mmCIF file of C-alpha atoms in Angstrom:
data_model
loop_
_atom_site.group_PDB
_atom_site.id
_atom_site.type_symbol
_atom_site.label_atom_id
_atom_site.label_comp_id
_atom_site.label_asym_id
_atom_site.label_seq_id
_atom_site.Cartn_x
_atom_site.Cartn_y
_atom_site.Cartn_z
ATOM 1 C CA ALA J 1 -64.834 32.064 87.611
ATOM 2 C CA GLN J 2 -64.774 34.773 85.014
ATOM 3 C CA SER J 3 -65.783 34.031 81.426
ATOM 4 C CA VAL J 4 -66.932 35.760 78.256
ATOM 5 C CA THR J 5 -69.246 34.644 75.485
ATOM 6 C CA GLN J 6 -69.089 36.032 71.975
ATOM 7 C CA LEU J 7 -72.279 35.719 69.980
ATOM 8 C CA GLY J 8 -71.694 34.974 66.324
ATOM 9 C CA SER J 9 -68.581 33.192 65.125
ATOM 10 C CA HIS J 10 -68.783 35.083 61.813
ATOM 11 C CA VAL J 11 -70.104 38.567 61.124
ATOM 12 C CA SER J 12 -70.295 39.998 57.609
ATOM 13 C CA VAL J 13 -70.875 43.696 56.912
ATOM 14 C CA SER J 14 -70.548 45.915 53.887
ATOM 15 C CA GLU J 15 -67.759 48.450 53.658
ATOM 16 C CA GLY J 16 -68.984 51.675 55.262
ATOM 17 C CA ALA J 17 -71.641 49.928 57.369
ATOM 18 C CA LEU J 18 -71.849 49.722 61.154
ATOM 19 C CA VAL J 19 -69.816 47.008 62.815
ATOM 20 C CA LEU J 20 -71.295 45.384 65.951
ATOM 21 C CA LEU J 21 -69.516 42.496 67.657
ATOM 22 C CA ARG J 22 -71.177 41.090 70.750
ATOM 23 C CA CYS J 23 -69.596 40.044 74.027
ATOM 24 C CA ASN J 24 -71.308 39.066 77.267
ATOM 25 C CA TYR J 25 -69.443 38.356 80.474
ATOM 26 C CA SER J 26 -69.958 36.290 83.562
ATOM 27 C CA SER J 27 -68.064 37.382 86.618
ATOM 28 C CA SER J 28 -68.370 37.098 90.374
ATOM 29 C CA VAL J 29 -66.168 40.149 90.853
ATOM 30 C CA PRO J 30 -66.007 43.464 88.977
ATOM 31 C CA PRO J 31 -64.771 42.414 85.556
ATOM 32 C CA TYR J 32 -61.922 43.904 83.623
ATOM 33 C CA LEU J 33 -62.677 43.406 79.944
ATOM 34 C CA PHE J 34 -60.591 43.648 76.813
ATOM 35 C CA TRP J 35 -61.069 43.502 73.065
ATOM 36 C CA TYR J 36 -58.167 42.220 70.996
ATOM 37 C CA VAL J 37 -57.801 41.902 67.219
ATOM 38 C CA GLN J 38 -55.774 39.243 65.437
ATOM 39 C CA TYR J 39 -54.820 39.521 61.789
ATOM 40 C CA PRO J 40 -53.871 36.319 59.926
ATOM 41 C CA ASN J 41 -50.618 34.757 61.098
ATOM 42 C CA GLN J 42 -50.023 37.500 63.654
ATOM 43 C CA GLY J 43 -50.212 38.016 67.379
ATOM 44 C CA LEU J 44 -52.967 39.882 69.188
ATOM 45 C CA GLN J 45 -53.283 43.651 69.371
ATOM 46 C CA LEU J 46 -55.277 45.459 72.019
ATOM 47 C CA LEU J 47 -58.176 47.519 70.667
ATOM 48 C CA LEU J 48 -59.507 48.786 73.990
ATOM 49 C CA LYS J 49 -60.140 47.827 77.597
ATOM 50 C CA TYR J 50 -62.664 48.486 80.348
ATOM 51 C CA THR J 51 -61.170 49.295 83.727
ATOM 52 C CA SER J 52 -64.248 50.795 85.475
ATOM 53 C CA ALA J 53 -63.080 54.375 84.907
ATOM 54 C CA ALA J 54 -65.730 55.009 82.222
ATOM 55 C CA THR J 55 -68.490 52.872 80.745
ATOM 56 C CA LEU J 56 -67.911 54.092 77.177
ATOM 57 C CA VAL J 57 -64.418 53.188 76.088
ATOM 58 C CA LYS J 58 -62.778 54.458 72.942
ATOM 59 C CA GLY J 59 -60.026 52.454 71.317
ATOM 60 C CA ILE J 60 -57.791 52.429 68.305
ATOM 61 C CA ASN J 61 -58.865 52.412 64.646
ATOM 62 C CA GLY J 62 -62.238 54.039 65.416
ATOM 63 C CA PHE J 63 -63.550 51.222 67.619
ATOM 64 C CA GLU J 64 -65.426 51.762 70.855
ATOM 65 C CA ALA J 65 -67.267 49.607 73.383
ATOM 66 C CA GLU J 66 -69.834 50.274 76.073
ATOM 67 C CA PHE J 67 -69.886 48.428 79.387
ATOM 68 C CA LYS J 68 -73.470 47.690 80.467
ATOM 69 C CA LYS J 69 -73.660 46.068 83.867
ATOM 70 C CA SER J 70 -77.418 45.527 83.666
ATOM 71 C CA GLU J 71 -76.956 43.510 80.476
ATOM 72 C CA THR J 72 -73.550 42.023 81.420
ATOM 73 C CA SER J 73 -72.346 43.124 78.013
ATOM 74 C CA PHE J 74 -69.334 44.796 76.452
ATOM 75 C CA HIS J 75 -70.159 45.005 72.750
ATOM 76 C CA LEU J 76 -67.647 46.389 70.256
ATOM 77 C CA THR J 77 -68.779 48.873 67.609
ATOM 78 C CA LYS J 78 -67.369 50.917 64.759
ATOM 79 C CA PRO J 79 -69.561 53.363 62.830
ATOM 80 C CA SER J 80 -68.104 52.674 59.395
ATOM 81 C CA ALA J 81 -66.336 49.462 58.409
ATOM 82 C CA HIS J 82 -63.176 49.516 56.351
ATOM 83 C CA MET J 83 -61.710 46.645 54.353
ATOM 84 C CA SER J 84 -58.685 46.655 56.647
ATOM 85 C CA ASP J 85 -60.949 45.742 59.609
ATOM 86 C CA ALA J 86 -61.298 42.173 58.318
ATOM 87 C CA ALA J 87 -59.765 40.046 61.070
ATOM 88 C CA GLU J 88 -60.523 37.856 64.084
ATOM 89 C CA TYR J 89 -61.768 39.695 67.160
ATOM 90 C CA PHE J 90 -61.533 38.343 70.696
ATOM 91 C CA CYS J 91 -63.246 39.548 73.825
ATOM 92 C CA ALA J 92 -61.325 38.683 76.998
ATOM 93 C CA VAL J 93 -61.586 38.993 80.762
ATOM 94 C CA THR J 94 -58.935 38.719 83.433
ATOM 95 C CA LEU J 95 -59.045 35.397 85.212
ATOM 96 C CA GLY J 96 -59.373 36.999 88.615
ATOM 97 C CA SER J 97 -56.848 34.731 90.248
ATOM 98 C CA GLY J 98 -55.933 37.539 92.607
ATOM 99 C CA GLY J 99 -52.267 37.059 92.035
ATOM 100 C CA GLY J 100 -49.686 39.599 91.070
ATOM 101 C CA ALA J 101 -50.305 39.033 87.379
ATOM 102 C CA ASP J 102 -53.527 37.839 85.872
ATOM 103 C CA GLY J 103 -53.970 35.736 82.779
ATOM 104 C CA LEU J 104 -56.749 36.325 80.301
ATOM 105 C CA THR J 105 -59.573 34.035 79.343
ATOM 106 C CA PHE J 106 -60.839 34.643 75.826
ATOM 107 C CA GLY J 107 -64.145 34.254 74.073
ATOM 108 C CA LYS J 108 -64.269 31.955 71.059
ATOM 109 C CA GLY J 109 -63.703 34.833 68.681
ATOM 110 C CA THR J 110 -65.670 36.507 65.919
ATOM 111 C CA HIS J 111 -64.403 36.497 62.368
ATOM 112 C CA LEU J 112 -65.280 39.847 60.777
ATOM 113 C CA ILE J 113 -65.774 39.823 57.014
ATOM 114 C CA ILE J 114 -66.024 43.079 55.098
ATOM 115 C CA GLN J 115 -67.911 42.976 51.802
ATOM 116 C CA PRO J 116 -66.849 45.514 49.177
ATOM 117 C CA ASP R 1 -41.343 50.511 72.155
ATOM 118 C CA THR R 2 -44.168 48.047 72.833
ATOM 119 C CA GLU R 3 -42.636 45.091 71.067
ATOM 120 C CA VAL R 4 -42.480 41.510 72.215
ATOM 121 C CA THR R 5 -40.258 39.351 70.030
ATOM 122 C CA GLN R 6 -40.450 35.593 69.643
ATOM 123 C CA THR R 7 -38.040 33.170 68.022
ATOM 124 C CA PRO R 8 -38.207 31.124 65.981
ATOM 125 C CA LYS R 9 -41.211 32.110 63.845
ATOM 126 C CA HIS R 10 -41.707 28.521 62.729
ATOM 127 C CA LEU R 11 -40.540 25.238 64.233
ATOM 128 C CA VAL R 12 -40.967 21.679 63.035
ATOM 129 C CA MET R 13 -39.921 18.945 65.421
ATOM 130 C CA GLY R 14 -40.231 15.233 65.873
ATOM 131 C CA MET R 15 -41.770 13.635 68.912
ATOM 132 C CA THR R 16 -38.375 12.696 70.358
ATOM 133 C CA ASN R 17 -36.749 16.108 69.889
ATOM 134 C CA LYS R 18 -35.966 18.723 72.492
ATOM 135 C CA LYS R 19 -36.409 22.326 71.435
ATOM 136 C CA SER R 20 -36.956 25.722 73.033
ATOM 137 C CA LEU R 21 -39.064 28.752 72.232
ATOM 138 C CA LYS R 22 -37.755 32.160 73.193
ATOM 139 C CA CYS R 23 -39.554 35.377 74.058
ATOM 140 C CA GLU R 24 -38.025 38.765 74.816
ATOM 141 C CA GLN R 25 -39.301 42.183 75.826
ATOM 142 C CA HIS R 26 -37.520 45.409 76.741
ATOM 143 C CA MET R 27 -40.443 47.375 78.133
ATOM 144 C CA GLY R 28 -39.467 46.831 81.755
ATOM 145 C CA HIS R 29 -42.453 44.549 82.256
ATOM 146 C CA ARG R 30 -42.370 42.196 85.231
ATOM 147 C CA ALA R 31 -45.120 39.789 84.157
ATOM 148 C CA MET R 32 -44.793 37.395 81.237
ATOM 149 C CA TYR R 33 -47.155 34.802 79.842
ATOM 150 C CA TRP R 34 -47.325 31.796 77.547
ATOM 151 C CA TYR R 35 -50.509 31.048 75.636
ATOM 152 C CA LYS R 36 -51.299 28.217 73.234
ATOM 153 C CA GLN R 37 -53.596 28.821 70.272
ATOM 154 C CA LYS R 38 -54.904 25.960 68.152
ATOM 155 C CA ALA R 39 -56.176 26.695 64.670
ATOM 156 C CA LYS R 40 -59.443 28.665 64.636
ATOM 157 C CA LYS R 41 -59.557 28.691 68.457
ATOM 158 C CA PRO R 42 -58.894 31.396 71.047
ATOM 159 C CA PRO R 43 -55.606 31.539 72.942
ATOM 160 C CA GLU R 44 -55.468 29.454 76.120
ATOM 161 C CA LEU R 45 -53.303 30.455 79.055
ATOM 162 C CA MET R 46 -50.471 28.068 79.910
ATOM 163 C CA PHE R 47 -48.145 29.838 82.339
ATOM 164 C CA VAL R 48 -47.733 33.182 84.082
ATOM 165 C CA TYR R 49 -44.505 34.528 85.512
ATOM 166 C CA SER R 50 -44.602 37.439 87.921
ATOM 167 C CA TYR R 51 -41.301 38.985 88.966
ATOM 168 C CA GLU R 52 -39.472 35.984 87.510
ATOM 169 C CA LYS R 53 -41.436 33.533 89.637
ATOM 170 C CA LEU R 54 -43.965 31.081 88.227
ATOM 171 C CA SER R 55 -47.304 32.239 89.588
ATOM 172 C CA ILE R 56 -49.820 30.357 87.425
ATOM 173 C CA ASN R 57 -49.555 26.938 85.798
ATOM 174 C CA GLU R 58 -52.775 25.994 84.092
ATOM 175 C CA SER R 59 -52.294 22.229 84.527
ATOM 176 C CA VAL R 60 -49.989 22.037 81.534
ATOM 177 C CA PRO R 61 -48.326 18.648 80.823
ATOM 178 C CA SER R 62 -44.751 18.339 82.026
ATOM 179 C CA ARG R 63 -43.470 18.002 78.469
ATOM 180 C CA PHE R 64 -43.768 21.821 78.464
ATOM 181 C CA SER R 65 -41.280 23.432 80.825
ATOM 182 C CA PRO R 66 -41.175 27.222 81.220
ATOM 183 C CA GLU R 67 -38.185 29.204 82.361
ATOM 184 C CA CYS R 68 -37.733 32.888 83.158
ATOM 185 C CA PRO R 69 -33.969 33.538 83.367
ATOM 186 C CA ASN R 70 -34.422 37.283 83.907
ATOM 187 C CA SER R 71 -37.077 39.955 83.704
ATOM 188 C CA SER R 72 -36.711 40.372 79.928
ATOM 189 C CA LEU R 73 -36.599 36.753 78.817
ATOM 190 C CA LEU R 74 -39.045 33.891 78.844
ATOM 191 C CA ASN R 75 -38.344 30.442 77.457
ATOM 192 C CA LEU R 76 -40.536 27.443 76.836
ATOM 193 C CA HIS R 77 -38.663 24.147 76.708
ATOM 194 C CA LEU R 78 -40.294 21.384 74.728
ATOM 195 C CA HIS R 79 -39.621 17.667 75.062
ATOM 196 C CA ALA R 80 -41.402 14.554 73.816
ATOM 197 C CA LEU R 81 -44.280 16.498 72.322
ATOM 198 C CA GLN R 82 -47.280 14.944 70.643
ATOM 199 C CA PRO R 83 -48.767 15.878 67.254
ATOM 200 C CA GLU R 84 -51.749 17.425 69.070
ATOM 201 C CA ASP R 85 -49.342 19.966 70.562
ATOM 202 C CA SER R 86 -49.013 21.575 67.141
ATOM 203 C CA ALA R 87 -50.244 25.141 67.556
ATOM 204 C CA LEU R 88 -49.294 28.812 67.607
ATOM 205 C CA TYR R 89 -47.484 29.606 70.856
ATOM 206 C CA LEU R 90 -47.923 33.197 71.928
ATOM 207 C CA CYS R 91 -45.877 35.082 74.457
ATOM 208 C CA ALA R 92 -47.163 38.215 76.165
ATOM 209 C CA SER R 93 -45.933 40.657 78.762
ATOM 210 C CA SER R 94 -47.513 43.248 81.027
ATOM 211 C CA GLN R 95 -46.353 45.774 83.563
ATOM 212 C CA GLY R 96 -46.900 43.445 86.508
ATOM 213 C CA GLY R 97 -47.844 44.013 90.085
ATOM 214 C CA ARG R 98 -51.342 43.574 91.473
ATOM 215 C CA ARG R 99 -53.092 45.223 88.555
ATOM 216 C CA ARG R 100 -55.679 43.156 86.731
ATOM 217 C CA THR R 101 -56.222 46.007 84.308
ATOM 218 C CA ASP R 102 -52.736 45.848 82.833
ATOM 219 C CA THR R 103 -52.570 45.549 79.064
ATOM 220 C CA GLN R 104 -50.908 42.391 77.835
ATOM 221 C CA TYR R 105 -48.694 42.952 74.805
ATOM 222 C CA PHE R 106 -48.440 39.932 72.556
ATOM 223 C CA GLY R 107 -45.623 38.738 70.363
ATOM 224 C CA PRO R 108 -46.241 37.405 66.832
ATOM 225 C CA GLY R 109 -46.026 33.801 68.003
ATOM 226 C CA THR R 110 -44.105 30.688 67.094
ATOM 227 C CA ARG R 111 -45.947 28.256 64.852
ATOM 228 C CA LEU R 112 -45.033 24.781 66.039
ATOM 229 C CA THR R 113 -45.585 21.613 64.063
ATOM 230 C CA VAL R 114 -44.944 18.254 65.725
ATOM 231 C CA LEU R 115 -44.481 15.336 63.352
#
């Protein structure tokens, strides 16, 4: 079964500093990985996804992630944090049920705090 | 337009009530999903519909009954819920077909409180 683990339930960075949110996966098949962001009292918005086309994936709002098979990781980074980045971030992987549509299984989430 | 709409935004119901949550998308997507999200937890998959047929049921109690009347609409019928069912219920849709890489687009959710 596919799963993801997010290290660090809370991450605090200063405005303008590097953001690094960690995600490791466990998968018996080639994984398809996603990063979603959730602002308070809202749904989830896709930041980026890995589909095996390229190991370095660029997303919205200046975020990017690198797929490293040797480390089973898909960490999310942003060079310079902005106050508006404060939110909950979820790493997710498709369940791999093999059906026509595949649900997602999410990591526990990382709450990103931006210090002024 | 990549919008998934959900109604109502908030719902308070008693344990003996029957209510329904509604989800709608007009992106031509053929896969639709229900997720449940408890406070400070990640979303958990409940149901998946693919081409209007239920394809995944993650062992959800029968007091939750999904329905997909057509390719644009997804309902979740609620009956005899328990207080522990209070949560944010998220609907999502994706293009569908045998593509595990499809992006799921999420609605804003319905916040359900069971008294």
